[in-house]
Amino acid sequence: MTDADKSTDNTTLLASLGRLAPQLKPIFAPLIWGLLSALAASVVALLIPQVYRVLVNSALQPGNGTKGLWTGAAVVLGLGILEAGLIALRRQFVIVPATTVETRMRTSFYRHLQSLAVEFHDRWGSGQLLSRAMSDLNFMRRWMAFGAIMLVVTALTVVIGVALMLSMSWELGLIFVAAAVPIVVFGYRFRRSYGLVSRRSQDQAGDLATAVEESVHGIRVLKAFGRGREALDSFAGQAQELQATEIHKAKSLAVFSLVVTLLPELALGAGLVVGILLVSQARLDVGALVAFFATAAVVAGPVESMGPLMAMTLAAKTAVDRHFEVMDAPNTITDPAEPVRLGPVRGDLEFRGVHFHYPDTPAGTPELLNGIDLVLRAGETMALVGVTGSGKSTLLNLVPRLFDATAGAVLLDGTDIRRLALADLRRHVSVAFEDTTLFSNSVRGNVLLGAAEHPGLSPDEILEQALEVAQAGFAYALPNGVDTLIGEEGLSLSGGQRQRIALARAIAARPAVLVLDDPLSALDVNTEERVSDGLRAALVGTTTLIVAHRPSTVAMADRVALLQDGHITAVGTHSELLAGNDHYRYVLASLSEEPKDLDSDLDTDTENELADELGAAPRGTGPLDVVHRGATA
Amino acid sequence: MSARSRRAPAPASNINAAPPQGTAGEDRVELSRQDSKAVRRRSVQLLGMLLRPVRLRFAITVALVVLSQAAKVAGPLLIAFGIDTALPALKDQGANPVPLIVTGGGYVVAALLASWLTAAYLTATARLSQAMLLDLRIQVFRHTQRLSMEFHESYTSGRIISRQTSDLEALRELLDSGISSLASGLIFMALTAVSIFSLDWITGLLVMASAVPMFFLSRWYQKRSQSAYRSSRVVSARLIVHFIETMTGIRAVKAFRREADNAATYDELAEDYRRVTVRSINLNGIFQPGLVLIGNVAVAVVLLVGGFRVLGGALEVGALLALLLATKRFFQPVGQMAMFYNSFQSAQAALEKVSGLLEEVPTVQPPRNPVPLPVAHGDIRFTGAEFGYGNGPVVLPRMDLHIPAGQTVAVVGATGAGKSTLAKLLARFYDVTAGSLKLDGVELRELSTADLRRAVVMVTQEAFLFSGTVAENIALGNPAASRSAIESAAREVGADTFIRALPDGYDTDVNKRGGRVSAGQRQLISFARAFLANPAVLILDEATSSLDIPSERLVQGGLHRLLGASGATGVAGTSGGDGRGQGGPGRTALIIAHRLSTVAIADRVLVVHDGRIVEDGTPAELISGGGRFADLHGAWQDSLV
């Protein structure tokens, strides 16, 4: 699944949980109050039997008045109410602060994720992130509000109980304490093994969420190929792995619980025999023996609950580790320490010696972008042409800093874009990608998303203009017009419709630099032509870098840059390149100059037919249609 | 977010009468009494259905819990025996050590038994709960895969993810902790009640009387927590939907500087979630201490009543003491029971949603008695076919169309004219609402899913890649394919070169949504899938939109070969002959494209406008006819170099 680097955590329990300390600091007081309430509730519960003792010894002698009884019952009632009140109070103290911490951690987790670079998100599945944002933090809150407090209360109860037992009979007490030694040793091993499984199970649960997410996002493909069965099998396989891990985890806990309950009980068994022998030798009185075992009975409950509480604590550690693993991921694309503020942006865009390779590219492979030098004059429209996979989209991604160049620089008006504040840069630069993401919002909301202030225009007019240029007038005919909810939670639009809305969004932003990644790919020819015309008019004064696969898109550009083997190998007008550059002709026209695919000689027929057809085409009337290279010789 | 009115159109007319069906209105928190009953029943039924296959295991688990409780009781009894019997036996002249040995030995045995049984029931509980969870996970997954596109297009992926993650988590909590605490608590209380009654029936009645306030408290809690947990499910789903949307659209989020607005929305949702969580916890925070309080009051009452009887001489002091201790013990597991009831409420609210999803009926269903079609030829016939989404207006009016086996048909028309609808009907993403659609003379809806998908494959514009390697992604077309078949499919579409250039070639992990390969390369990979699937009918829905011209040409060449070298004579050709003569009919293809280059390999062109086929003929005929296609074709040629 996701190869998110799940570093096997070597951090110790305390170090991990210690990372929570800054989060807990503001709620430290209520947590202590909660702890005290829990302790007080236990003490009150222990007090009630004392009242019985007093009553039995004094008031409840036949013939006595009822006053003492009334008082006694009232005290018992009062203590009972107090106990219930203290239990309620513990929750009151702890719940709200704990959920506040949880929510704060959740929202900062989300903020951090949003700030992390695209490169991070490429590696991590959303499901895996979701499980960290939801179940891990839920678990952490429950541990804070319940587990941690009960662990302290339980431990204290055991310690006090054992101290009492030692004071009653040191021999018997020592036997009981002796049992603690193997428990500690075993507990250490348990901590390691359980920590590992709990980590594995939480990771697997996250991967399972990713699998669900993919199965839903890829539903069309699965349906189109009828691969529901295979998807189910692979999901079931993953779910079974999780099941096996969970059962392994439960077994590990079961063994620990077995040891934790068995050893003290064995010690008590030994204690019983020894105690009876001691009494028979008159080295101990019966009362002390009875009291010893009565106390042991009180201690038994807490000892038993140590197992689950330890397990909960270890799982909380895992949750903390998983949380901070993401929180510690460095943001590779950040605002500069002292951002430069550009005045009015002209829109000069320059790539200077830009190199780029994806972070996990193995050494030795040539860089995807290997020294790009390209200058776009302010207001100019430049088409970027290259074969599939030549790095055109990657180059575009560098402009709004979705990725950073690994060497060299991108400059806006002569300033390295890394010296600008990200928000400023992305205000100056607007994009429309080929795979269009619309947000769950109205058409209006989507288009006006990053819209700049347009002096003298109301938002409705901006919207209208943008939709007009993008030929997205269909939006007015949607059920609720431009207020129709679209995006994932709304009406589903066709590919071409989505593209036009996304284009309108980029236009409405009125950026200084517009970056378009094959924005017309899903449009039919007529619409494309109208959009191109509109764009040409709207883009006057906007520096535009546009990835083009078709001559029709190139026609919008003032100049064309050819991307080949990681370099810009030619820049010129369409007609210049068409006339003088073989590779350009290969990419954009129907001429073939590069070595063909091995078996492409099989389809020379088609090739020729295509060429014939193109050769027979009537001359276009477009401004760039100067040189028309016809059929193969 | 706003109410999801868009899913409403179906039976919206009589909302009050009809019980809630499926996922419609699942965001409502305040339900009418009978609606609430209906969804609860649905939820409990689902729980029952999950329990049925594992009922034996369930019984064993409960038995283990009961036995472990019993073994625990043995300890104190042995201590009493030791002090009352073994001690005197030692002190006696005979100094008989046997009772002591029996006591010690018995204690050890009891301890071993108790701890072993505890370990056993912990494991058994995990096995039980994991078996049920796995069952439900697979059911939900299978069901969502079965649900038709119509459903998926309106229900969000985030919701499905939320059903599959946080809702199942609630069930898991119930199963993990609930069963044992309920079983042990009930047993413990029952045994203690018996012992109280055997000591003194008046006290017994007093203790039983406490059931009355407990009942009312539970009723109160049930009502309140039901709506609290329901809203908790709704709010958490919203939180998840928003989260997933942000993470999947992270590029756009960054590019349009949505971070601050998104964070504000998320803060709000997270705060809502916090509030409903606090609400449900606080209810439990009244419920649980309330139960403790009732227990403590009962103890005080027992003390008072018993005390009067002691004063009156009707009861021994010792007996009263025993009764008090027993009464206290009786109420001990109440806290646990409250916890069980709490997680039960939470799980029930979650299962209400899950069962709603499971209740959704796929509008496109596999046939009960499928007509086998082992070898498809690809003859397609629409007869009087009509289509409209849901009960909405007719999108595709009555249509008759015959595509003979082996024909390559190009469908052209403006965006939104209904081209994709035609493709979706043929791929059976939707069913025709009237008339018939037959493949090789068999109604499409009478084909088994396996036969249908073997015969008909569709490549869509959005080329989705799953996590895994490139080879695995191509193999989706035919999971049984060998590596060499996969590679040759990639070669056919011209994807081989770039795949080999990837770091690990065919074994390169494509990562999340193909972050690494470009849009065009993704399309090539999904083309290779289709080639590998090698269907009788191939549907291409704008599947070449992101390809550059050289790649498109390679794909065209590959397509040309795949489609059986049928009479693809291009626009200029009028071969008239049926080029399928050699080697039987080729494949039938329905190609939707706005780039008319594809038309070059088509035998026939259909021009669709407003859901109707307005032109039908060979490319040459249509061009010379001077209709819409001729116009489109002219415009396209203008757009070329």
PDB file of N, CA and C in Angstrom, chain A residues 205-269:
ATOM      1  N   ALA A 205      -5.037  -0.471   9.666  1.00  0.00           N
ATOM      2  CA  ALA A 205      -6.367   0.139   9.606  1.00  0.00           C
ATOM      3  C   ALA A 205      -6.336   1.357   8.696  1.00  0.00           C
ATOM      4  N   GLY A 206      -5.238   2.129   8.777  1.00  0.00           N
ATOM      5  CA  GLY A 206      -5.108   3.293   7.904  1.00  0.00           C
ATOM      6  C   GLY A 206      -5.023   2.895   6.439  1.00  0.00           C
ATOM      7  N   ASP A 207      -4.251   1.839   6.163  1.00  0.00           N
ATOM      8  CA  ASP A 207      -4.126   1.381   4.783  1.00  0.00           C
ATOM      9  C   ASP A 207      -5.460   0.872   4.266  1.00  0.00           C
ATOM     10  N   LEU A 208      -6.204   0.252   5.156  1.00  0.00           N
ATOM     11  CA  LEU A 208      -7.524  -0.247   4.756  1.00  0.00           C
ATOM     12  C   LEU A 208      -8.417   0.925   4.364  1.00  0.00           C
ATOM     13  N   ALA A 209      -8.318   1.998   5.126  1.00  0.00           N
ATOM     14  CA  ALA A 209      -9.100   3.193   4.784  1.00  0.00           C
ATOM     15  C   ALA A 209      -8.673   3.723   3.418  1.00  0.00           C
ATOM     16  N   THR A 210      -7.365   3.669   3.140  1.00  0.00           N
ATOM     17  CA  THR A 210      -6.890   4.101   1.832  1.00  0.00           C
ATOM     18  C   THR A 210      -7.471   3.203   0.740  1.00  0.00           C
ATOM     19  N   ALA A 211      -7.527   1.896   1.012  1.00  0.00           N
ATOM     20  CA  ALA A 211      -8.076   0.975   0.019  1.00  0.00           C
ATOM     21  C   ALA A 211      -9.543   1.306  -0.259  1.00  0.00           C
ATOM     22  N   VAL A 212     -10.288   1.613   0.791  1.00  0.00           N
ATOM     23  CA  VAL A 212     -11.685   1.987   0.604  1.00  0.00           C
ATOM     24  C   VAL A 212     -11.772   3.246  -0.249  1.00  0.00           C
ATOM     25  N   GLU A 213     -10.933   4.210   0.107  1.00  0.00           N
ATOM     26  CA  GLU A 213     -10.948   5.478  -0.616  1.00  0.00           C
ATOM     27  C   GLU A 213     -10.684   5.244  -2.103  1.00  0.00           C
ATOM     28  N   GLU A 214      -9.687   4.429  -2.412  1.00  0.00           N
ATOM     29  CA  GLU A 214      -9.376   4.186  -3.819  1.00  0.00           C
ATOM     30  C   GLU A 214     -10.494   3.448  -4.518  1.00  0.00           C
ATOM     31  N   SER A 215     -11.082   2.491  -3.818  1.00  0.00           N
ATOM     32  CA  SER A 215     -12.138   1.715  -4.464  1.00  0.00           C
ATOM     33  C   SER A 215     -13.311   2.611  -4.807  1.00  0.00           C
ATOM     34  N   VAL A 216     -13.502   3.675  -4.046  1.00  0.00           N
ATOM     35  CA  VAL A 216     -14.616   4.575  -4.339  1.00  0.00           C
ATOM     36  C   VAL A 216     -14.224   5.573  -5.424  1.00  0.00           C
ATOM     37  N   HIS A 217     -13.013   6.101  -5.317  1.00  0.00           N
ATOM     38  CA  HIS A 217     -12.590   7.066  -6.331  1.00  0.00           C
ATOM     39  C   HIS A 217     -12.367   6.398  -7.681  1.00  0.00           C
ATOM     40  N   GLY A 218     -12.015   5.129  -7.668  1.00  0.00           N
ATOM     41  CA  GLY A 218     -11.771   4.440  -8.927  1.00  0.00           C
ATOM     42  C   GLY A 218     -12.937   3.578  -9.367  1.00  0.00           C
ATOM     43  N   ILE A 219     -14.114   3.877  -8.828  1.00  0.00           N
ATOM     44  CA  ILE A 219     -15.262   2.999  -9.059  1.00  0.00           C
ATOM     45  C   ILE A 219     -15.573   2.836 -10.540  1.00  0.00           C
ATOM     46  N   ARG A 220     -15.380   3.898 -11.327  1.00  0.00           N
ATOM     47  CA  ARG A 220     -15.714   3.806 -12.749  1.00  0.00           C
ATOM     48  C   ARG A 220     -14.860   2.768 -13.452  1.00  0.00           C
ATOM     49  N   VAL A 221     -13.557   2.816 -13.120  1.00  0.00           N
ATOM     50  CA  VAL A 221     -12.654   1.855 -13.750  1.00  0.00           C
ATOM     51  C   VAL A 221     -13.023   0.440 -13.325  1.00  0.00           C
ATOM     52  N   LEU A 222     -13.263   0.288 -12.034  1.00  0.00           N
ATOM     53  CA  LEU A 222     -13.595  -1.047 -11.544  1.00  0.00           C
ATOM     54  C   LEU A 222     -14.864  -1.558 -12.209  1.00  0.00           C
ATOM     55  N   LYS A 223     -15.820  -0.671 -12.389  1.00  0.00           N
ATOM     56  CA  LYS A 223     -17.058  -1.093 -13.017  1.00  0.00           C
ATOM     57  C   LYS A 223     -16.849  -1.366 -14.506  1.00  0.00           C
ATOM     58  N   ALA A 224     -16.103  -0.476 -15.154  1.00  0.00           N
ATOM     59  CA  ALA A 224     -15.924  -0.606 -16.594  1.00  0.00           C
ATOM     60  C   ALA A 224     -15.235  -1.916 -16.950  1.00  0.00           C
ATOM     61  N   PHE A 225     -14.338  -2.366 -16.063  1.00  0.00           N
ATOM     62  CA  PHE A 225     -13.641  -3.608 -16.349  1.00  0.00           C
ATOM     63  C   PHE A 225     -14.241  -4.781 -15.576  1.00  0.00           C
ATOM     64  N   GLY A 226     -15.295  -4.498 -14.827  1.00  0.00           N
ATOM     65  CA  GLY A 226     -15.920  -5.568 -14.057  1.00  0.00           C
ATOM     66  C   GLY A 226     -14.948  -6.183 -13.077  1.00  0.00           C
ATOM     67  N   ARG A 227     -14.149  -5.363 -12.428  1.00  0.00           N
ATOM     68  CA  ARG A 227     -13.140  -5.901 -11.518  1.00  0.00           C
ATOM     69  C   ARG A 227     -13.545  -5.757 -10.057  1.00  0.00           C
ATOM     70  N   GLY A 228     -14.854  -5.631  -9.810  1.00  0.00           N
ATOM     71  CA  GLY A 228     -15.330  -5.531  -8.438  1.00  0.00           C
ATOM     72  C   GLY A 228     -14.871  -6.713  -7.612  1.00  0.00           C
ATOM     73  N   ARG A 229     -14.898  -7.877  -8.240  1.00  0.00           N
ATOM     74  CA  ARG A 229     -14.526  -9.112  -7.555  1.00  0.00           C
ATOM     75  C   ARG A 229     -13.063  -9.042  -7.078  1.00  0.00           C
ATOM     76  N   GLU A 230     -12.180  -8.645  -7.991  1.00  0.00           N
ATOM     77  CA  GLU A 230     -10.754  -8.583  -7.651  1.00  0.00           C
ATOM     78  C   GLU A 230     -10.505  -7.530  -6.583  1.00  0.00           C
ATOM     79  N   ALA A 231     -11.197  -6.394  -6.747  1.00  0.00           N
ATOM     80  CA  ALA A 231     -11.040  -5.339  -5.741  1.00  0.00           C
ATOM     81  C   ALA A 231     -11.484  -5.858  -4.384  1.00  0.00           C
ATOM     82  N   LEU A 232     -12.590  -6.593  -4.391  1.00  0.00           N
ATOM     83  CA  LEU A 232     -13.102  -7.142  -3.137  1.00  0.00           C
ATOM     84  C   LEU A 232     -12.100  -8.129  -2.545  1.00  0.00           C
ATOM     85  N   ASP A 233     -11.550  -8.989  -3.420  1.00  0.00           N
ATOM     86  CA  ASP A 233     -10.581  -9.975  -2.930  1.00  0.00           C
ATOM     87  C   ASP A 233      -9.389  -9.293  -2.287  1.00  0.00           C
ATOM     88  N   SER A 234      -8.909  -8.262  -2.964  1.00  0.00           N
ATOM     89  CA  SER A 234      -7.718  -7.640  -2.415  1.00  0.00           C
ATOM     90  C   SER A 234      -8.057  -6.896  -1.130  1.00  0.00           C
ATOM     91  N   PHE A 235      -9.240  -6.277  -1.099  1.00  0.00           N
ATOM     92  CA  PHE A 235      -9.686  -5.620   0.129  1.00  0.00           C
ATOM     93  C   PHE A 235      -9.849  -6.647   1.242  1.00  0.00           C
ATOM     94  N   ALA A 236     -10.483  -7.762   0.886  1.00  0.00           N
ATOM     95  CA  ALA A 236     -10.716  -8.795   1.896  1.00  0.00           C
ATOM     96  C   ALA A 236      -9.383  -9.302   2.434  1.00  0.00           C
ATOM     97  N   GLY A 237      -8.395  -9.441   1.531  1.00  0.00           N
ATOM     98  CA  GLY A 237      -7.077  -9.881   1.965  1.00  0.00           C
ATOM     99  C   GLY A 237      -6.495  -8.926   2.990  1.00  0.00           C
ATOM    100  N   GLN A 238      -6.619  -7.651   2.671  1.00  0.00           N
ATOM    101  CA  GLN A 238      -6.084  -6.646   3.584  1.00  0.00           C
ATOM    102  C   GLN A 238      -6.834  -6.648   4.909  1.00  0.00           C
ATOM    103  N   ALA A 239      -8.172  -6.777   4.805  1.00  0.00           N
ATOM    104  CA  ALA A 239      -8.984  -6.781   6.019  1.00  0.00           C
ATOM    105  C   ALA A 239      -8.650  -7.991   6.870  1.00  0.00           C
ATOM    106  N   GLN A 240      -8.330  -9.121   6.206  1.00  0.00           N
ATOM    107  CA  GLN A 240      -7.971 -10.313   6.967  1.00  0.00           C
ATOM    108  C   GLN A 240      -6.630 -10.132   7.666  1.00  0.00           C
ATOM    109  N   GLU A 241      -5.726  -9.438   6.984  1.00  0.00           N
ATOM    110  CA  GLU A 241      -4.451  -9.160   7.645  1.00  0.00           C
ATOM    111  C   GLU A 241      -4.673  -8.353   8.916  1.00  0.00           C
ATOM    112  N   LEU A 242      -5.530  -7.348   8.789  1.00  0.00           N
ATOM    113  CA  LEU A 242      -5.836  -6.533   9.956  1.00  0.00           C
ATOM    114  C   LEU A 242      -6.469  -7.390  11.037  1.00  0.00           C
ATOM    115  N   GLN A 243      -7.359  -8.279  10.607  1.00  0.00           N
ATOM    116  CA  GLN A 243      -8.014  -9.159  11.567  1.00  0.00           C
ATOM    117  C   GLN A 243      -6.974 -10.010  12.299  1.00  0.00           C
ATOM    118  N   ALA A 244      -6.046 -10.575  11.524  1.00  0.00           N
ATOM    119  CA  ALA A 244      -5.018 -11.414  12.137  1.00  0.00           C
ATOM    120  C   ALA A 244      -4.192 -10.596  13.131  1.00  0.00           C
ATOM    121  N   THR A 245      -3.852  -9.374  12.742  1.00  0.00           N
ATOM    122  CA  THR A 245      -3.076  -8.526  13.646  1.00  0.00           C
ATOM    123  C   THR A 245      -3.858  -8.248  14.917  1.00  0.00           C
ATOM    124  N   GLU A 246      -5.140  -7.945  14.760  1.00  0.00           N
ATOM    125  CA  GLU A 246      -5.964  -7.639  15.926  1.00  0.00           C
ATOM    126  C   GLU A 246      -6.035  -8.839  16.868  1.00  0.00           C
ATOM    127  N   ILE A 247      -6.161 -10.026  16.281  1.00  0.00           N
ATOM    128  CA  ILE A 247      -6.261 -11.210  17.130  1.00  0.00           C
ATOM    129  C   ILE A 247      -4.922 -11.465  17.824  1.00  0.00           C
ATOM    130  N   HIS A 248      -3.856 -11.255  17.068  1.00  0.00           N
ATOM    131  CA  HIS A 248      -2.522 -11.383  17.653  1.00  0.00           C
ATOM    132  C   HIS A 248      -2.374 -10.421  18.838  1.00  0.00           C
ATOM    133  N   LYS A 249      -2.873  -9.210  18.625  1.00  0.00           N
ATOM    134  CA  LYS A 249      -2.822  -8.184  19.654  1.00  0.00           C
ATOM    135  C   LYS A 249      -3.597  -8.631  20.884  1.00  0.00           C
ATOM    136  N   ALA A 250      -4.791  -9.166  20.646  1.00  0.00           N
ATOM    137  CA  ALA A 250      -5.622  -9.621  21.763  1.00  0.00           C
ATOM    138  C   ALA A 250      -4.934 -10.754  22.507  1.00  0.00           C
ATOM    139  N   LYS A 251      -4.273 -11.647  21.748  1.00  0.00           N
ATOM    140  CA  LYS A 251      -3.594 -12.774  22.393  1.00  0.00           C
ATOM    141  C   LYS A 251      -2.469 -12.257  23.282  1.00  0.00           C
ATOM    142  N   SER A 252      -1.749 -11.285  22.737  1.00  0.00           N
ATOM    143  CA  SER A 252      -0.645 -10.724  23.491  1.00  0.00           C
ATOM    144  C   SER A 252      -1.157 -10.129  24.806  1.00  0.00           C
ATOM    145  N   LEU A 253      -2.286  -9.422  24.704  1.00  0.00           N
ATOM    146  CA  LEU A 253      -2.881  -8.846  25.910  1.00  0.00           C
ATOM    147  C   LEU A 253      -3.379  -9.939  26.843  1.00  0.00           C
ATOM    148  N   ALA A 254      -3.942 -10.997  26.247  1.00  0.00           N
ATOM    149  CA  ALA A 254      -4.480 -12.083  27.068  1.00  0.00           C
ATOM    150  C   ALA A 254      -3.365 -12.725  27.878  1.00  0.00           C
ATOM    151  N   VAL A 255      -2.211 -12.945  27.237  1.00  0.00           N
ATOM    152  CA  VAL A 255      -1.104 -13.564  27.958  1.00  0.00           C
ATOM    153  C   VAL A 255      -0.644 -12.659  29.096  1.00  0.00           C
ATOM    154  N   PHE A 256      -0.568 -11.381  28.803  1.00  0.00           N
ATOM    155  CA  PHE A 256      -0.156 -10.442  29.848  1.00  0.00           C
ATOM    156  C   PHE A 256      -1.155 -10.448  31.001  1.00  0.00           C
ATOM    157  N   SER A 257      -2.447 -10.408  30.650  1.00  0.00           N
ATOM    158  CA  SER A 257      -3.470 -10.429  31.702  1.00  0.00           C
ATOM    159  C   SER A 257      -3.365 -11.692  32.524  1.00  0.00           C
ATOM    160  N   LEU A 258      -3.066 -12.786  31.814  1.00  0.00           N
ATOM    161  CA  LEU A 258      -2.927 -14.059  32.522  1.00  0.00           C
ATOM    162  C   LEU A 258      -1.835 -13.957  33.579  1.00  0.00           C
ATOM    163  N   VAL A 259      -0.693 -13.436  33.165  1.00  0.00           N
ATOM    164  CA  VAL A 259       0.426 -13.329  34.109  1.00  0.00           C
ATOM    165  C   VAL A 259       0.076 -12.384  35.253  1.00  0.00           C
ATOM    166  N   VAL A 260      -0.528 -11.249  34.894  1.00  0.00           N
ATOM    167  CA  VAL A 260      -0.808 -10.236  35.907  1.00  0.00           C
ATOM    168  C   VAL A 260      -1.841 -10.724  36.921  1.00  0.00           C
ATOM    169  N   THR A 261      -2.766 -11.559  36.489  1.00  0.00           N
ATOM    170  CA  THR A 261      -3.730 -12.049  37.479  1.00  0.00           C
ATOM    171  C   THR A 261      -3.224 -13.297  38.181  1.00  0.00           C
ATOM    172  N   LEU A 262      -2.492 -14.111  37.426  1.00  0.00           N
ATOM    173  CA  LEU A 262      -2.089 -15.392  37.995  1.00  0.00           C
ATOM    174  C   LEU A 262      -1.051 -15.225  39.116  1.00  0.00           C
ATOM    175  N   LEU A 263      -0.006 -14.456  38.848  1.00  0.00           N
ATOM    176  CA  LEU A 263       1.090 -14.382  39.810  1.00  0.00           C
ATOM    177  C   LEU A 263       0.642 -13.875  41.183  1.00  0.00           C
ATOM    178  N   PRO A 264      -0.102 -12.767  41.247  1.00  0.00           N
ATOM    179  CA  PRO A 264      -0.559 -12.343  42.574  1.00  0.00           C
ATOM    180  C   PRO A 264      -1.432 -13.393  43.251  1.00  0.00           C
ATOM    181  N   GLU A 265      -2.244 -14.066  42.442  1.00  0.00           N
ATOM    182  CA  GLU A 265      -3.110 -15.089  43.026  1.00  0.00           C
ATOM    183  C   GLU A 265      -2.282 -16.246  43.582  1.00  0.00           C
ATOM    184  N   LEU A 266      -1.250 -16.636  42.816  1.00  0.00           N
ATOM    185  CA  LEU A 266      -0.377 -17.705  43.318  1.00  0.00           C
ATOM    186  C   LEU A 266       0.299 -17.265  44.609  1.00  0.00           C
ATOM    187  N   ALA A 267       0.726 -16.005  44.609  1.00  0.00           N
ATOM    188  CA  ALA A 267       1.364 -15.479  45.815  1.00  0.00           C
ATOM    189  C   ALA A 267       0.392 -15.534  46.984  1.00  0.00           C
ATOM    190  N   LEU A 268      -0.868 -15.206  46.684  1.00  0.00           N
ATOM    191  CA  LEU A 268      -1.865 -15.242  47.758  1.00  0.00           C
ATOM    192  C   LEU A 268      -2.085 -16.672  48.236  1.00  0.00           C
ATOM    193  N   GLY A 269      -2.088 -17.595  47.279  1.00  0.00           N
ATOM    194  CA  GLY A 269      -2.237 -19.012  47.659  1.00  0.00           C
ATOM    195  C   GLY A 269      -1.124 -19.412  48.606  1.00  0.00           C
TER     196      GLY A 269
END
